[in-house]
XYZ file of C-alpha atoms in Angstrom:
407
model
C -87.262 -65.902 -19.722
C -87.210 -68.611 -22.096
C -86.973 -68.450 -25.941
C -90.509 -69.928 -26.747
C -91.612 -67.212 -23.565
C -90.103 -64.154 -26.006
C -92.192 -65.055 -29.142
C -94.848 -62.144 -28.588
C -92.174 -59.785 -27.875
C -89.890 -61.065 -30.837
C -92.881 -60.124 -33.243
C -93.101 -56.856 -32.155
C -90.066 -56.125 -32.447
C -89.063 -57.625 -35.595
C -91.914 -55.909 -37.143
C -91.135 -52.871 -35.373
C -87.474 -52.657 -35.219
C -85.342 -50.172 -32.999
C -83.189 -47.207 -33.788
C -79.824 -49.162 -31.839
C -80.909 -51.884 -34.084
C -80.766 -49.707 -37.521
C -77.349 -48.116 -35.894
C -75.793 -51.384 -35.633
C -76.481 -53.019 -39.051
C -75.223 -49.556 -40.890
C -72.606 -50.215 -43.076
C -69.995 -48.351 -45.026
C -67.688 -49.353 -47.766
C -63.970 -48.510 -48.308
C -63.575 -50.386 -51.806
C -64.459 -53.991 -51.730
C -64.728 -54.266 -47.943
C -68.293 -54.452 -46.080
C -68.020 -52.853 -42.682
C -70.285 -53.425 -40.412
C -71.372 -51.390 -36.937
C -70.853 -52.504 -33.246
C -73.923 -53.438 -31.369
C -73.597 -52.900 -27.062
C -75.590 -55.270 -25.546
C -78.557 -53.500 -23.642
C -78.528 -53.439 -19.694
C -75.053 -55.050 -20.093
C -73.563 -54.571 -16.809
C -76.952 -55.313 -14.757
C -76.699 -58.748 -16.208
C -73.450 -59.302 -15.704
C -72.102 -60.037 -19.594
C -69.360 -57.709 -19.626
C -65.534 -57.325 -20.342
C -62.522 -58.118 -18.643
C -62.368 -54.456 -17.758
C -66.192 -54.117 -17.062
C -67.284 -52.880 -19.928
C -70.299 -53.778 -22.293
C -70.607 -57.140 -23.860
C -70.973 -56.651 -27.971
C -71.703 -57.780 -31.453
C -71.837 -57.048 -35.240
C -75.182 -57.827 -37.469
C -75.775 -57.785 -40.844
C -79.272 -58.188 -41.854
C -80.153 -61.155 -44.103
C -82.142 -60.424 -47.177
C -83.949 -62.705 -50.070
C -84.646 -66.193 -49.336
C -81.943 -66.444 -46.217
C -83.939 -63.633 -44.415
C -84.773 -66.441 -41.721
C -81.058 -68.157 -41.471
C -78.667 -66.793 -38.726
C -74.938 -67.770 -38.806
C -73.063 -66.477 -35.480
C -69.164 -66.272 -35.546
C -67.345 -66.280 -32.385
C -64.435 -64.313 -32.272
C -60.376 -65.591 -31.204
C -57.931 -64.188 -29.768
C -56.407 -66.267 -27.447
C -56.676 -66.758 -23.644
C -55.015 -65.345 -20.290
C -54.676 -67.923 -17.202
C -53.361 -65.503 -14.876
C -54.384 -62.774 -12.831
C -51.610 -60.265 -14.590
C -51.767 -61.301 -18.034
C -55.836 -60.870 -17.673
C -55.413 -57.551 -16.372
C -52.854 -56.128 -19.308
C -55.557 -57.917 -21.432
C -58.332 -55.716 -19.734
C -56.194 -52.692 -21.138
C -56.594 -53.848 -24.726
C -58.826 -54.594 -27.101
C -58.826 -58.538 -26.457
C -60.214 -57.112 -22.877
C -62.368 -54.182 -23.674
C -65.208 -53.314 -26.113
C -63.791 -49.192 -25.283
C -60.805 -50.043 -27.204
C -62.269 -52.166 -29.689
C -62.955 -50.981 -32.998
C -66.698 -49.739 -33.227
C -66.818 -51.378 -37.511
C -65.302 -54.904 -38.265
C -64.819 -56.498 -41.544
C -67.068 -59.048 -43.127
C -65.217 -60.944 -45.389
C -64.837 -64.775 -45.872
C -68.064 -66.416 -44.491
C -68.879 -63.263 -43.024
C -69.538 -61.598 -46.437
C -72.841 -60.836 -48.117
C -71.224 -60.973 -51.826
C -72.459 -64.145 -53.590
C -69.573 -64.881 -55.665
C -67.020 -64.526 -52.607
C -69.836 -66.708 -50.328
C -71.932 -68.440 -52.336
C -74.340 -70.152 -49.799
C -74.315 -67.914 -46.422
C -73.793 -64.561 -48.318
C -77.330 -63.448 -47.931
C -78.146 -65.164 -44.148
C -78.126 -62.568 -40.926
C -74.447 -62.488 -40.273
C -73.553 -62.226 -35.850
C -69.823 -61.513 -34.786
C -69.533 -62.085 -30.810
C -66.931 -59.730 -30.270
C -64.376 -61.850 -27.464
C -63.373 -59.804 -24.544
C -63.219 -62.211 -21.557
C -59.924 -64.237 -22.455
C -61.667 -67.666 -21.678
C -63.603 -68.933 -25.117
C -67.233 -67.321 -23.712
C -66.964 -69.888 -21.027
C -66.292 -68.009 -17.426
C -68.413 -66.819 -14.881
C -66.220 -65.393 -11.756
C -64.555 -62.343 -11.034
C -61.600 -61.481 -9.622
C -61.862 -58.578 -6.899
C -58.651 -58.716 -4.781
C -57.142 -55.734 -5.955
C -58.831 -51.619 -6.701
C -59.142 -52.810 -10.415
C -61.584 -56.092 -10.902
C -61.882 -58.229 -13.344
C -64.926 -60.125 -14.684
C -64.101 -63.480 -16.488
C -68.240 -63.520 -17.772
C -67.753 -65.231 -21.024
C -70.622 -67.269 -20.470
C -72.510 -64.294 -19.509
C -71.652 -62.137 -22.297
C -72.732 -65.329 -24.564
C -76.199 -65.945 -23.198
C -76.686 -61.882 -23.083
C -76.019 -61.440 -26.982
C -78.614 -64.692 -27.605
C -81.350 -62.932 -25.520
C -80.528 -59.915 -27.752
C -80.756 -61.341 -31.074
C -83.593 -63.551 -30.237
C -86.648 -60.950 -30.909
C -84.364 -59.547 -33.734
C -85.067 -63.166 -35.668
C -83.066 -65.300 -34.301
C -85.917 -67.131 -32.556
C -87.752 -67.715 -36.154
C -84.541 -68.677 -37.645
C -85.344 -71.985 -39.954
C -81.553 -72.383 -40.655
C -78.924 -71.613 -38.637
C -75.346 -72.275 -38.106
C -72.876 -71.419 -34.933
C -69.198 -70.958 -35.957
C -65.723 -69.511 -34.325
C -62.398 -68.704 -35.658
C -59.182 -69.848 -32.847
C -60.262 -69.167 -29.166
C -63.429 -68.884 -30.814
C -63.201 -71.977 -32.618
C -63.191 -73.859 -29.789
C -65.842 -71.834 -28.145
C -68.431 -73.802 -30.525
C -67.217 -76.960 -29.114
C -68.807 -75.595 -25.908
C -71.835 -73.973 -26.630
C -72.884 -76.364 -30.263
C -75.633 -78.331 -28.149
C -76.846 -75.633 -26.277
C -77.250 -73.577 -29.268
C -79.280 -76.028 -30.933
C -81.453 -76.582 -28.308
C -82.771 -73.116 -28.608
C -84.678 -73.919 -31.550
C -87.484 -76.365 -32.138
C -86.697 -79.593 -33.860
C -87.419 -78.887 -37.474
C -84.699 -75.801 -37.434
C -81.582 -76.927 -39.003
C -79.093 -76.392 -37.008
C -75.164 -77.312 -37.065
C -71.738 -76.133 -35.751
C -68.479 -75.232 -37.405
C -65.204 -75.169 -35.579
C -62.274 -73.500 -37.471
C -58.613 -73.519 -35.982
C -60.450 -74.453 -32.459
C -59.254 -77.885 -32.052
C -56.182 -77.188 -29.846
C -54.842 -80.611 -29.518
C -53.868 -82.615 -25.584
C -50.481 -82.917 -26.638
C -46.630 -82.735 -25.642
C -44.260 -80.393 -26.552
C -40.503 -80.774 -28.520
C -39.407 -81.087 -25.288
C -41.477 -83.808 -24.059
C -43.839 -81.449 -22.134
C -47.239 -80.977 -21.962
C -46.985 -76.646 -21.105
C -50.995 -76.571 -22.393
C -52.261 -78.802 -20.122
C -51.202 -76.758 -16.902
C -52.295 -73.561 -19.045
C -55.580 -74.664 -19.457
C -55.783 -75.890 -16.058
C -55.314 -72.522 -14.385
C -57.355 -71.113 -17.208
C -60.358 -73.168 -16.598
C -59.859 -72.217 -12.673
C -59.204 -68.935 -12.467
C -62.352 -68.034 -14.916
C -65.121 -70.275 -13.071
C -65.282 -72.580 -16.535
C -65.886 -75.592 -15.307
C -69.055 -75.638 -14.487
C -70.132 -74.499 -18.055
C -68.655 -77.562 -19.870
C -70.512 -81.132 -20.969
C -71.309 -82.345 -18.390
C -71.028 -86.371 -19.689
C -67.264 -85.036 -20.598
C -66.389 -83.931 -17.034
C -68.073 -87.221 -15.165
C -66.452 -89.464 -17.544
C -62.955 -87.900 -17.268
C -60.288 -88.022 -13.880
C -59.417 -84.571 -14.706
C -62.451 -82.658 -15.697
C -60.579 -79.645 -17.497
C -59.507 -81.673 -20.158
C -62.963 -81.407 -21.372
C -61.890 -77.880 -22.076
C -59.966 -79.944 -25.019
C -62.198 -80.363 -28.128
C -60.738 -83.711 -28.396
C -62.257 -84.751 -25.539
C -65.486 -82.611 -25.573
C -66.162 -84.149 -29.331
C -67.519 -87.131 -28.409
C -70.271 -85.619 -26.668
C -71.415 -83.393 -28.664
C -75.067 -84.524 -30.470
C -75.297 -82.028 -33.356
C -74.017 -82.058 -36.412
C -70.505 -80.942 -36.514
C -67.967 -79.535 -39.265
C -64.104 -79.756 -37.975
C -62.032 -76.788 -40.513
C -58.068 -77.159 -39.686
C -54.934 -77.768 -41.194
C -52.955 -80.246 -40.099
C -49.431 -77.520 -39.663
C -51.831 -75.190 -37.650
C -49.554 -71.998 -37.382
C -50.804 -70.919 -33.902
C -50.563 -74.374 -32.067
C -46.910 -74.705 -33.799
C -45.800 -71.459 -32.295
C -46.772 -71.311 -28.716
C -48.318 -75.297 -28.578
C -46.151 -77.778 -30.151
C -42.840 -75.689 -30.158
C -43.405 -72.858 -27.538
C -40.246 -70.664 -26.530
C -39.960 -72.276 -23.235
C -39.055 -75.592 -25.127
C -36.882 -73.855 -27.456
C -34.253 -71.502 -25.509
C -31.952 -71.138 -28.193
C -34.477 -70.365 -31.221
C -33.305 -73.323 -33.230
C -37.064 -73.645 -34.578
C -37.224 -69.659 -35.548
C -36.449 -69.942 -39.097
C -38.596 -73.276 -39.413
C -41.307 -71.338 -38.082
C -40.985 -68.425 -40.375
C -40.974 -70.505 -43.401
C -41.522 -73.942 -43.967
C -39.404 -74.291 -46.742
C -36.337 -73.782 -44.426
C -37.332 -76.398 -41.905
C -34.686 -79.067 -42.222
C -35.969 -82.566 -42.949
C -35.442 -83.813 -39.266
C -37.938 -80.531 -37.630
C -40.354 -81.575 -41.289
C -40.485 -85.065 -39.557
C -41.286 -83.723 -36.128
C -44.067 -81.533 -37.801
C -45.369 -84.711 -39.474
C -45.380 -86.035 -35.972
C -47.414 -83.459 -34.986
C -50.101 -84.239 -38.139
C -50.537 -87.495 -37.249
C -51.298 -86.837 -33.585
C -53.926 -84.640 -34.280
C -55.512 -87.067 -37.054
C -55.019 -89.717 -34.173
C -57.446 -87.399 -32.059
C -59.909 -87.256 -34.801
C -60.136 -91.224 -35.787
C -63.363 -91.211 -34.149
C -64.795 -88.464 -35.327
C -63.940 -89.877 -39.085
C -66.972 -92.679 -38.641
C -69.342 -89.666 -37.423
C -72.526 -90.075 -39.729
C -73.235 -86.310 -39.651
C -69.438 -84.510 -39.306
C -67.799 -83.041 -41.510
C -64.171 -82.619 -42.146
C -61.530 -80.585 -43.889
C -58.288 -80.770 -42.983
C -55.654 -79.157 -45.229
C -51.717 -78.748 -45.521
C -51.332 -75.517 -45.534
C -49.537 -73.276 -42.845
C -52.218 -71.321 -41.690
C -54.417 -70.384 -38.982
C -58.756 -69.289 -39.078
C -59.166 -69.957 -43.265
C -62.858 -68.791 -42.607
C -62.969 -65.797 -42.356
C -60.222 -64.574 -44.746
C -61.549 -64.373 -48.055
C -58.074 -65.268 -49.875
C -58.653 -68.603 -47.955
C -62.128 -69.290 -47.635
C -63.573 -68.906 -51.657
C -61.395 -67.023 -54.111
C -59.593 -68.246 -57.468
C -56.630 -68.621 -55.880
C -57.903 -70.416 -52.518
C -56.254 -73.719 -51.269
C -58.544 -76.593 -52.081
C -58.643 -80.237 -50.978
C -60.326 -83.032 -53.416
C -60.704 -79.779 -55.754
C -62.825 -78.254 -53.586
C -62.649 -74.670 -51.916
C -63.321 -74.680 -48.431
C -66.410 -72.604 -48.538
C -67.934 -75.387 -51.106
C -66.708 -78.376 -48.564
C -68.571 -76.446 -45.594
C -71.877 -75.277 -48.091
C -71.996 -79.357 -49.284
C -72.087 -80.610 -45.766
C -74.548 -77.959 -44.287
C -77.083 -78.558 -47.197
C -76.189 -81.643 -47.664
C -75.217 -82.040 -50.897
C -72.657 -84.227 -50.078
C -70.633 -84.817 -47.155
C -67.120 -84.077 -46.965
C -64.552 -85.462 -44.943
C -61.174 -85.072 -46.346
C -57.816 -85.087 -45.012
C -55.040 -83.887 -47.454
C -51.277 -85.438 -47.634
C -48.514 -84.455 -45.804
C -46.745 -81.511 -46.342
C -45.398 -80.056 -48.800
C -47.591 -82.084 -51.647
C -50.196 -79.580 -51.610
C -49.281 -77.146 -54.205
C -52.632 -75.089 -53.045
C -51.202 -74.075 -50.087
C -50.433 -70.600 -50.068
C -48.483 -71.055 -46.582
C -48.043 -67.076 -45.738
C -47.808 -67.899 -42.304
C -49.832 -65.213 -40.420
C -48.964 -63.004 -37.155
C -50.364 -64.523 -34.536
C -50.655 -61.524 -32.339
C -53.116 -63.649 -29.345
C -51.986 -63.985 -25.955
C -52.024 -68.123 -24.932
């Protein structure tokens, strides 16, 4: 059924609403913190948009209210990915592979809050969190049935399940809306932007924001490329191939590359905002100076803290910088991109609300991240900034997080 087909149905039932519906957007609040309920999709398993593990496909609303009661912002969630038939099945026993084992309330902070002064222009819009749970960026559709335990790589599935459900909630009205993703999830938008926007009729604003999603094509310390082969058997083993742009794969020798944001990019026709820093802390651990390429741990303290890298590893990092600004000099001329790319040692700055719009947060140009991505949606101005090398940046708060995801 197609989204202009559910417009009857959408009417009813916004005007209507459902008791699942009024479960899912309760709230409670311990202190500061807005917690909002999980949603399982409806006939979940009959259409296929389940779990690693087989169980329901899910997400978090909170309702919009005032003048941003018709503006939907969905955030996909990271976590990683698993390539493998074993490391998908321990997956399927935790939460990164289950909605079971998931916590039924999430946080809403950073962009996903509803207080104006911590998220001054998307505080009051309906607020979507795709819970991940199929280890592939929401871009699979196989199975795997060899063994007495399946497992369903439906990421693609579970995607175009949650939009059917939110459609005749409001999403099919929406006048503004904006897709976004956090990691794994980050680069999720670089697959699904343009088939987002084409859900909505022409005079719906619609853009896409990627944050810590743009997991670079790029050799190791060693002089490896380890994520290339890991994204091969990723994009193979889940059935994702046949779910990316299709101008990327028939303009490229080897198609999964387009599984790469840098070479998905160019292809993308709506308007884009790229978040990252330019020291990502996930892509240095397990990307640009994974175990495998350092046996002996010589990079452990460096990775701890920056201030104890010693100035030859600080010029290898500054190696790395400058080959992911390589992969985004085209995107610099993009009339409708944005851009903020920071310093700091960090990974996702959206959705934490010490990063995202506080005080204290890092800022580029002296401007807070949530003000760079509120000028470019709105178009107040457009940014596209890229801040100097570390460690100039004396913004930076450079707590380097755990990065818990399996790669």
């Amino acid at each position: 059924m197609g989204a202009w087909a559910l417009m009857a149905m959408a009417m009813t039932m916004v005007m209507m609403g459902s008791w699942r519906e009024i479960g899912a957007a309760k709230k409670k609040v311990e202190g500061e913190r807005l917690l909002v309920a999980m949603t399982l999709v409806p006939d979940a398993a009959s259409k296929g948009a389940v779990c690693l593990d087989g169980s329901a496909a899910a997400y978090h609303l909170h309702r919009g209210f005032g003048n941003g009661v018709h503006n939907w912002l969905l955030q996909f969630e990271g976590g990683g990915w698993c390539n493998d038939v074993e490391s998908c099945f321990e997956r399927s026993k935790s939460r990164r592979g289950s909605t079971r084992l998931m916590n039924k309330y999430e946080v809403f902070s950073g962009i996903l809050s509803n207080d104006p002064n911590m998220n001054p222009d998307f505080y009051n819009w309906n607020r979507v969190k795709l819970r991940y749970c199929d280890g592939g960026s929401f871009a699979g559709d196989s199975e795997y049935n060899a063994t007495l335990t399946p497992l369903y790589f439906r990421g693609k599935r579970i995607w175009n399940a949650i939009i059917q459900d939110l459609l005749p909630k409001g999403l099919i009205f929406a006048q503004k809306a904006l897709l976004s993703g956090c990691s794994a999830g980050g680069l999720a938008t670089f697959i699904h932007c343009d088939e987002f926007a084409e859900l909505f009729p022409q005079n719906t604003t619609v853009k896409c924001l990627s944050d810590a999603g743009f997991f670079l094509d790029v050799t190791d310390i060693s002089g490896n490329n380890t994520i290339r082969p890991f994204f091969h058997s990723l994009v193979t083993l889940q059935g994702i191939l046949k779910n990316l742009n299709q101008d990327c794969l028939s303009s490229h020798l080897y198609p999964y590359q387009c599984f790469f944001p840098q070479h998905a990019l160019p292809y993308i026709r709506t308007p884009y905002f790229i978040l990252n820093t330019g020291y990502d802390v996930f892509q240095f651990h397990h990307i640009f100076v994974p175990p495998s390429a350092d046996p002996h741990g010589v990079w452990n303290r460096c990775k701890l803290n920056p201030a104890a890298c010693s100035s030859i590893q600080l010029l290898i990092l500054q190696g790395f910088r400058l080959k992911m600004l390589d992969a985004l000099r085209l995107f610099t001329n993009s009339s409708n991109g944005g851009m903020y790319i920071n310093s700091c040692f960090a990974h996702c700055q959206s959705e934490l609300q010490t990063t995202w719009f506080t005080h204290d947060s890092p800022k580029l140009q002296n401007t807070t991240i949530a003000e760079a991505v509120g000028d470019w949606y709105f178009k107040r101005r457009i940014f596209k900034e890229v801040d100097c090398p570390y460690p100039c940046d004396s913004t930076c708060q450079n707590s380097i997080p755990l990065i818990e995801e399996g790669r």
